[in-house]
CSV table of C-alpha atoms and ligand atoms in Angstrom, one decimal:
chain,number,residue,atom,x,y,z
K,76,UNK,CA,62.2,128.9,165.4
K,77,UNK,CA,61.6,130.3,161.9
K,78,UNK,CA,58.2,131.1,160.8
K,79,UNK,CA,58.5,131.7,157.0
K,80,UNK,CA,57.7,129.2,154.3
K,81,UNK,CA,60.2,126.4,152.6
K,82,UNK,CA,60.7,127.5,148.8
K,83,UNK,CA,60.8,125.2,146.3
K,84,UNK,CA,60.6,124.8,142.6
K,85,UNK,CA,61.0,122.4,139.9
K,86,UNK,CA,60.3,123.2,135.8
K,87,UNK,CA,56.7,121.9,136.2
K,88,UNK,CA,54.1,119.4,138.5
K,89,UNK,CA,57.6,116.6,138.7
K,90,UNK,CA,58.3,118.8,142.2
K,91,UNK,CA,55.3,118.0,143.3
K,92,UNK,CA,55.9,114.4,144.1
K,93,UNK,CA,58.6,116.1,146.6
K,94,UNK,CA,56.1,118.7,147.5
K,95,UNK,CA,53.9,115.7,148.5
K,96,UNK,CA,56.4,114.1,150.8
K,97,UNK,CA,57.7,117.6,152.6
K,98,UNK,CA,53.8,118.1,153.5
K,99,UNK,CA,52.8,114.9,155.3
K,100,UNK,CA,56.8,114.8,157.1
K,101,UNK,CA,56.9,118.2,157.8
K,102,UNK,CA,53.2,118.9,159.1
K,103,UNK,CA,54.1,122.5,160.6
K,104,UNK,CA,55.3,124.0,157.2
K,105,UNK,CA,54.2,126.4,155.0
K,106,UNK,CA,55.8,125.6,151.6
K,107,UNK,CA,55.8,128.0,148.5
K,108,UNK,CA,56.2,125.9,145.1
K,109,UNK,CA,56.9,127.7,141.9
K,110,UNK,CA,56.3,125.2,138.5
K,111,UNK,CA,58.6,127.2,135.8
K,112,UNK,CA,56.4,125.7,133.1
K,113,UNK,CA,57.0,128.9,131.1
K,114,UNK,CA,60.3,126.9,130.2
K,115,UNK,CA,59.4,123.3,130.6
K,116,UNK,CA,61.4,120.9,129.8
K,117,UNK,CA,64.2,121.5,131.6
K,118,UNK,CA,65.4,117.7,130.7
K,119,UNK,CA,67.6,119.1,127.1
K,120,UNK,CA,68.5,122.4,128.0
K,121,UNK,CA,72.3,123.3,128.3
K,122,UNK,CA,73.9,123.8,131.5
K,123,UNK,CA,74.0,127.4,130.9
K,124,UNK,CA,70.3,127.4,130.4
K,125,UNK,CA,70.0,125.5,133.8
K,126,UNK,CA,72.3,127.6,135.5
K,127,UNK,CA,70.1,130.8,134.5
K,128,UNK,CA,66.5,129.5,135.1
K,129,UNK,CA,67.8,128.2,138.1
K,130,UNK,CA,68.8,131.4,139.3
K,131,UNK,CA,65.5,133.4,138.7
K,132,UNK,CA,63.4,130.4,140.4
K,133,UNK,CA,65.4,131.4,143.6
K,134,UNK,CA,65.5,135.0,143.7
K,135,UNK,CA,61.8,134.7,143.2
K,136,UNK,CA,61.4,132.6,146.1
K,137,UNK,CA,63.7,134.7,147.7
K,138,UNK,CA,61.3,137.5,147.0
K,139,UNK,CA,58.8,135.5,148.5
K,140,UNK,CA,61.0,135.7,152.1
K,141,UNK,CA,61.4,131.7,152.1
K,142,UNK,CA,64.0,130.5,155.1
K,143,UNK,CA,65.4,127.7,152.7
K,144,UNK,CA,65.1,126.3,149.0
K,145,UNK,CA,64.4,122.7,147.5
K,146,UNK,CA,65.2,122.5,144.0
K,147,UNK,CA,62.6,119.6,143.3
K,148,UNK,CA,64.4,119.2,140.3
K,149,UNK,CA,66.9,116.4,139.4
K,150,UNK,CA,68.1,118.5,135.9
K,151,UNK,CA,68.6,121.7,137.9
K,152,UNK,CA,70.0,119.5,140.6
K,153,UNK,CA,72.5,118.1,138.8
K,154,UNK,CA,73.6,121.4,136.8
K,155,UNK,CA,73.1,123.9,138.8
K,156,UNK,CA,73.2,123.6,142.2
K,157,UNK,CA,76.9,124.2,143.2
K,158,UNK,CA,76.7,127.1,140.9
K,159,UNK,CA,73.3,128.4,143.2
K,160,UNK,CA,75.2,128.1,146.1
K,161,UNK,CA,77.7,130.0,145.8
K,162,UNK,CA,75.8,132.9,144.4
K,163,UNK,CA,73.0,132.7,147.2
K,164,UNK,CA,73.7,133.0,151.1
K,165,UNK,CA,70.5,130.9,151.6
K,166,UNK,CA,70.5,127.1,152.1
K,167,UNK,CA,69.8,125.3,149.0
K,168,UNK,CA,68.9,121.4,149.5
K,169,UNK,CA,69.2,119.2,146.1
K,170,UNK,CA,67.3,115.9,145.4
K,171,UNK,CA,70.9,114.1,144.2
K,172,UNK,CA,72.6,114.1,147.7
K,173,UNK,CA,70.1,113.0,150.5
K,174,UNK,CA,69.4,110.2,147.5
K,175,UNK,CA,73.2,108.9,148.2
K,176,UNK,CA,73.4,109.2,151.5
K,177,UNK,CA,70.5,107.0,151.6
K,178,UNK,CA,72.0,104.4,149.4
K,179,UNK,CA,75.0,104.1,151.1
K,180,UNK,CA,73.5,104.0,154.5
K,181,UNK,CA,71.4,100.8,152.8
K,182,UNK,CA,74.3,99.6,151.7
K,183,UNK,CA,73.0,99.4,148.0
K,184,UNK,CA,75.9,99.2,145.4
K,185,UNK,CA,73.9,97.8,142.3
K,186,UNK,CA,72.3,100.7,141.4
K,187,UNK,CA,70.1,101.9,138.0
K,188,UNK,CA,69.3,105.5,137.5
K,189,UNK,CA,66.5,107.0,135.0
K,190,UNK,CA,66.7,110.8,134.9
K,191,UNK,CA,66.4,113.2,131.7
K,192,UNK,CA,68.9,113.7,129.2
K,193,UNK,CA,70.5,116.8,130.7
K,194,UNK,CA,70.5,114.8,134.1
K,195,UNK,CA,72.9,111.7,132.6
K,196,UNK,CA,75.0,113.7,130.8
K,197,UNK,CA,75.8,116.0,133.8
K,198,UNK,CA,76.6,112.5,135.4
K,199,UNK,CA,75.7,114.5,138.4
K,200,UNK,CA,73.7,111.1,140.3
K,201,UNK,CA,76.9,109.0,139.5
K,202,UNK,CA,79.8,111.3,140.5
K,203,UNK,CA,77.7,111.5,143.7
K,204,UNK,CA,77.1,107.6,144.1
K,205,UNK,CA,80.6,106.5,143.5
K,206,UNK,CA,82.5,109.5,145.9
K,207,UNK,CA,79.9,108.0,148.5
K,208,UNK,CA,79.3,104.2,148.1
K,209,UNK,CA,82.7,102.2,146.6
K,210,UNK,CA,82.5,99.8,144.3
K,211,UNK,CA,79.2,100.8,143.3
K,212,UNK,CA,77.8,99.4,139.9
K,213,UNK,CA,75.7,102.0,138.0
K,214,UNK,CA,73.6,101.5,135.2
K,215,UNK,CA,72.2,105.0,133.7
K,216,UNK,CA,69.5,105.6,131.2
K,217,UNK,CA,68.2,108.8,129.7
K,218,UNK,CA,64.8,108.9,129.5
K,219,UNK,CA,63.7,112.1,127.5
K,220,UNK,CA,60.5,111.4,127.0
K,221,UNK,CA,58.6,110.6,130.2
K,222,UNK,CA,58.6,114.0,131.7
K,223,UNK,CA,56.7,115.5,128.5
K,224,UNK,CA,54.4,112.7,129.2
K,225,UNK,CA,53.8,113.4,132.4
K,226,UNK,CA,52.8,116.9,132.4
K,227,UNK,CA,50.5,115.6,129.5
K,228,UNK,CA,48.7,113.5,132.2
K,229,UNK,CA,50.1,110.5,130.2
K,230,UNK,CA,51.0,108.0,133.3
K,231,UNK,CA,49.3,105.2,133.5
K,232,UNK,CA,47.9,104.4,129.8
K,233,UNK,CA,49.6,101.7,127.7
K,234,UNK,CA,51.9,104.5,125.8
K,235,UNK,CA,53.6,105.0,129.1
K,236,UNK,CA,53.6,101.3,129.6
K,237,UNK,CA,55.6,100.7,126.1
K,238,UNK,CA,57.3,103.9,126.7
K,239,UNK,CA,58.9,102.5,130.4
K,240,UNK,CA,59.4,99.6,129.0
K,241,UNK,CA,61.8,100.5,126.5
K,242,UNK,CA,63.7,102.8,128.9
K,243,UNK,CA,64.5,100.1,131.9
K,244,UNK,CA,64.4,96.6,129.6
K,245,UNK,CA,68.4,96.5,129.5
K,246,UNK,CA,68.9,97.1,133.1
K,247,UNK,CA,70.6,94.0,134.4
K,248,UNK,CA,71.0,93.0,137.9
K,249,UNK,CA,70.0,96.2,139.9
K,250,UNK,CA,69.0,96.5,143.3
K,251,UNK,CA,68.0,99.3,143.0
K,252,UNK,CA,66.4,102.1,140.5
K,253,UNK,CA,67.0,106.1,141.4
K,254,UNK,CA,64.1,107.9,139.7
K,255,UNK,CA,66.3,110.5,138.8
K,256,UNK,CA,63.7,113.3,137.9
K,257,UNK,CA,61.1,114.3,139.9
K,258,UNK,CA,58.4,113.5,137.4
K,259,UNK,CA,59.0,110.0,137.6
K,260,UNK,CA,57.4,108.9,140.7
K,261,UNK,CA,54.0,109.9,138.3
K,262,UNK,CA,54.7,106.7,136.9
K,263,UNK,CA,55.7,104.7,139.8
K,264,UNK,CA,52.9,101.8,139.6
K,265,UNK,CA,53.7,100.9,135.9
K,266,UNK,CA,57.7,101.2,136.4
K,267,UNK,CA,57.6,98.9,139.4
K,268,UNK,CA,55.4,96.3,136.8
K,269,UNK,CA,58.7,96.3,135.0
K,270,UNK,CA,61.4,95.5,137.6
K,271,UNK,CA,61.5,92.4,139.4
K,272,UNK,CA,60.2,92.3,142.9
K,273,UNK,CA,63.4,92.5,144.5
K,274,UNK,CA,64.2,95.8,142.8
K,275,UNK,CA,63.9,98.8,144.9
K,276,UNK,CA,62.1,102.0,143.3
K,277,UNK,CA,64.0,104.8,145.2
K,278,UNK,CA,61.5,108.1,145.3
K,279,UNK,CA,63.9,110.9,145.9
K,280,UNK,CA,60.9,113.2,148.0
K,281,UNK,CA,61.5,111.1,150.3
K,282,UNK,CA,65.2,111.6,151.2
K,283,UNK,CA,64.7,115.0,150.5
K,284,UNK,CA,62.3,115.4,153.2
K,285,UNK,CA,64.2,113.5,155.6
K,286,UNK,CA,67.3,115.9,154.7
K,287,UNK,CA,65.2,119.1,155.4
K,288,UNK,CA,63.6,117.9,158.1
K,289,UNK,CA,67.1,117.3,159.9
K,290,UNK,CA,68.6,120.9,158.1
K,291,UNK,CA,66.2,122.4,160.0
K,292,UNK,CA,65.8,120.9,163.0
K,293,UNK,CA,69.9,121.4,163.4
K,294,UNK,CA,69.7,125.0,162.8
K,295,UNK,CA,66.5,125.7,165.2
K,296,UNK,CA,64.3,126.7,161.8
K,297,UNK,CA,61.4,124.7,162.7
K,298,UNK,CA,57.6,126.6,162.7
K,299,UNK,CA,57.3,125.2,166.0
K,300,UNK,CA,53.9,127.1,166.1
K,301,UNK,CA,51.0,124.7,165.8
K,302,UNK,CA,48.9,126.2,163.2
K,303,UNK,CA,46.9,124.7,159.7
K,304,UNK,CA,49.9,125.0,157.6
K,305,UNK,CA,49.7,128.1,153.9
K,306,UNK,CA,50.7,126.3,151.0
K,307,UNK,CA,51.4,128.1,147.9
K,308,UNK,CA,51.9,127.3,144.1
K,309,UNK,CA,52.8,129.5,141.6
K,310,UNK,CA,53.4,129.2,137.7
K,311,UNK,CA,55.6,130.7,135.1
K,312,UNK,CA,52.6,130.1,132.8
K,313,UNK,CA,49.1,129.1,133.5
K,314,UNK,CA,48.4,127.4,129.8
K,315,UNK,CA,49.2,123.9,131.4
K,316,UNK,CA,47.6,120.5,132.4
K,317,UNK,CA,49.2,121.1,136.0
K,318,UNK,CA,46.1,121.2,137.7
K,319,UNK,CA,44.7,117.7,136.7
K,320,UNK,CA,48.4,115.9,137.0
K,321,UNK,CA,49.0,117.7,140.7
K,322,UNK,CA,45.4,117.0,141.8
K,323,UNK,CA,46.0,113.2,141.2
K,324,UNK,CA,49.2,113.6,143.9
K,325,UNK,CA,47.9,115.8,146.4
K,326,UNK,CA,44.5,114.7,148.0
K,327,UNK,CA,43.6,118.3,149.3
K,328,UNK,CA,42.3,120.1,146.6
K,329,UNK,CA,42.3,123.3,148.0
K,330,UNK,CA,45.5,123.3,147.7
K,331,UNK,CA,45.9,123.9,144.0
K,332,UNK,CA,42.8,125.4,143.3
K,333,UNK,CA,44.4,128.8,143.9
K,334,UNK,CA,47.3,128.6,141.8
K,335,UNK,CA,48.7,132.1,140.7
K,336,UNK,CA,50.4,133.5,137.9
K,337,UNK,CA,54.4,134.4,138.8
G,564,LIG,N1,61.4,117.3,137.1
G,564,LIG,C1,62.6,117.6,136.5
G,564,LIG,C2,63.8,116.7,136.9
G,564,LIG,O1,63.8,116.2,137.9
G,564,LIG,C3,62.6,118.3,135.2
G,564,LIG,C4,62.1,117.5,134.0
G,564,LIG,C5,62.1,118.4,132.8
G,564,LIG,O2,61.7,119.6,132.9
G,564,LIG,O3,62.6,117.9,131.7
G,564,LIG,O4,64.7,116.5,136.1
């Protein structure tokens, strides 16, 4: 039993779509979510650039006496995460992995992936993918632009529509599409318009939150205490539309009314 807080972070309101997903599986848990909008995107940034932001997220949930990190971030997830764990003692949970374990377990092998540009070029989802599933098929696209857009509030007006269109339209024959970045399951209702039926959208919050919920179960870290969970965001910088694009995930509002300065 473990009483203190899950950290996670992302570069702005994409981790919140994880966030989302750890507070209705994980009902007992206080969670402590820092946006680094100071230095959003983190979509083009180098790997270097990754590897440091990265780093300072952590030790400030670290300062924050967190039991375990989520990077809610497919771009730091994908650059930086083997790097965080070997300079941190504390477990450190990625959105790629549980993602693949999922896949394979569902025995999906035609699979598309949208993330940002730093997320494809890492090929971080499909080195992951193919040491897991054989013979998978992978079809990745960079999609640069829809993060911006969704921290603008920009997800569901005909922009986005043309936008999404002309990121998936040469996808052939998936089964499946990996929203890649966090941000992306903001525009979940007009990406599924794109995709045939049969396509499924894969949310990565939701693996992830299966994958903690186990990690901590395993290692006897559960708040076993019944109590009205503390939830916590914080922001690099406070000049932001995080506010309005959160408060259209998260139906209690009290929970980002009180959003503090890091
Ligand atoms: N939500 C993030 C991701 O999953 C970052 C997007 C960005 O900052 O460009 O990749």
């Amino acid at each position: 039993m473990d009483q203190r807080a899950i950290g996670m972070f992302d570069s702005g309101v994409g981790g919140m779509t994880v966030f989302k997903e750890l507070m209705s599986s994980l009902p007992n848990e206080d969670i402590i979510y820092i946006g680094d909008t100071a230095s959003f995107p983190y979509g083009g940034k180098s790997k270097e650039t990754i590897i440091e932001l990265s780093k300072k997220q952590i030790q400030n949930l670290i300062n924050k006496n967190v039991k375990m990190i989520v990077i809610a971030c497919g771009t730091a997830t994908s650059q930086a995460l083997k790097e965080m764990k070997h300079l941190f003692s504390i477990p450190i949970i990625g959105i790629i992995e549980p993602t693949a374990i999922y896949l394979k377990k569902e025995n999906i092998k035609n699979i598309g992936i949208i993330a940002t540009a730093g997320t494809i070029r890492s090929r971080g989802w499909e080195e992951e993918i193919r040491r897991k599933i054989e013979n998978s098929h992978i079809q990745s696209r960079a999609c640069p632009l829809l993060a911006p857009m969704a921290e603008e509030g920009w997800i569901d007006n005909e922009i986005a529509k043309l936008v999404i269109h002309e990121y998936v339209k040469d996808l052939k024959d998936i089964d499946a599409l990996v929203l890649g970045c966090t941000h992306y399951p903001l525009f979940q209702r007009l990406i599924k318009q794109e995709l045939s039926e049969k396509v499924k959208i894969i949310n990565t919050g939701k693996m992830v939150s299966n994958e903690v919920k186990e990690y901590l179960k395993k290692n006897h870290l559960e708040n076993e205490k019944a109590h009205q969970p503390n939830y916590k965001i914080y922001l690099t910088d406070t000049e932001c539309n995080f506010i309005q694009v959160a408060s259209r995930l998260v139906q209690d509002k009290t929970i980002i009314k009180n959003i503090e300065k890091i």
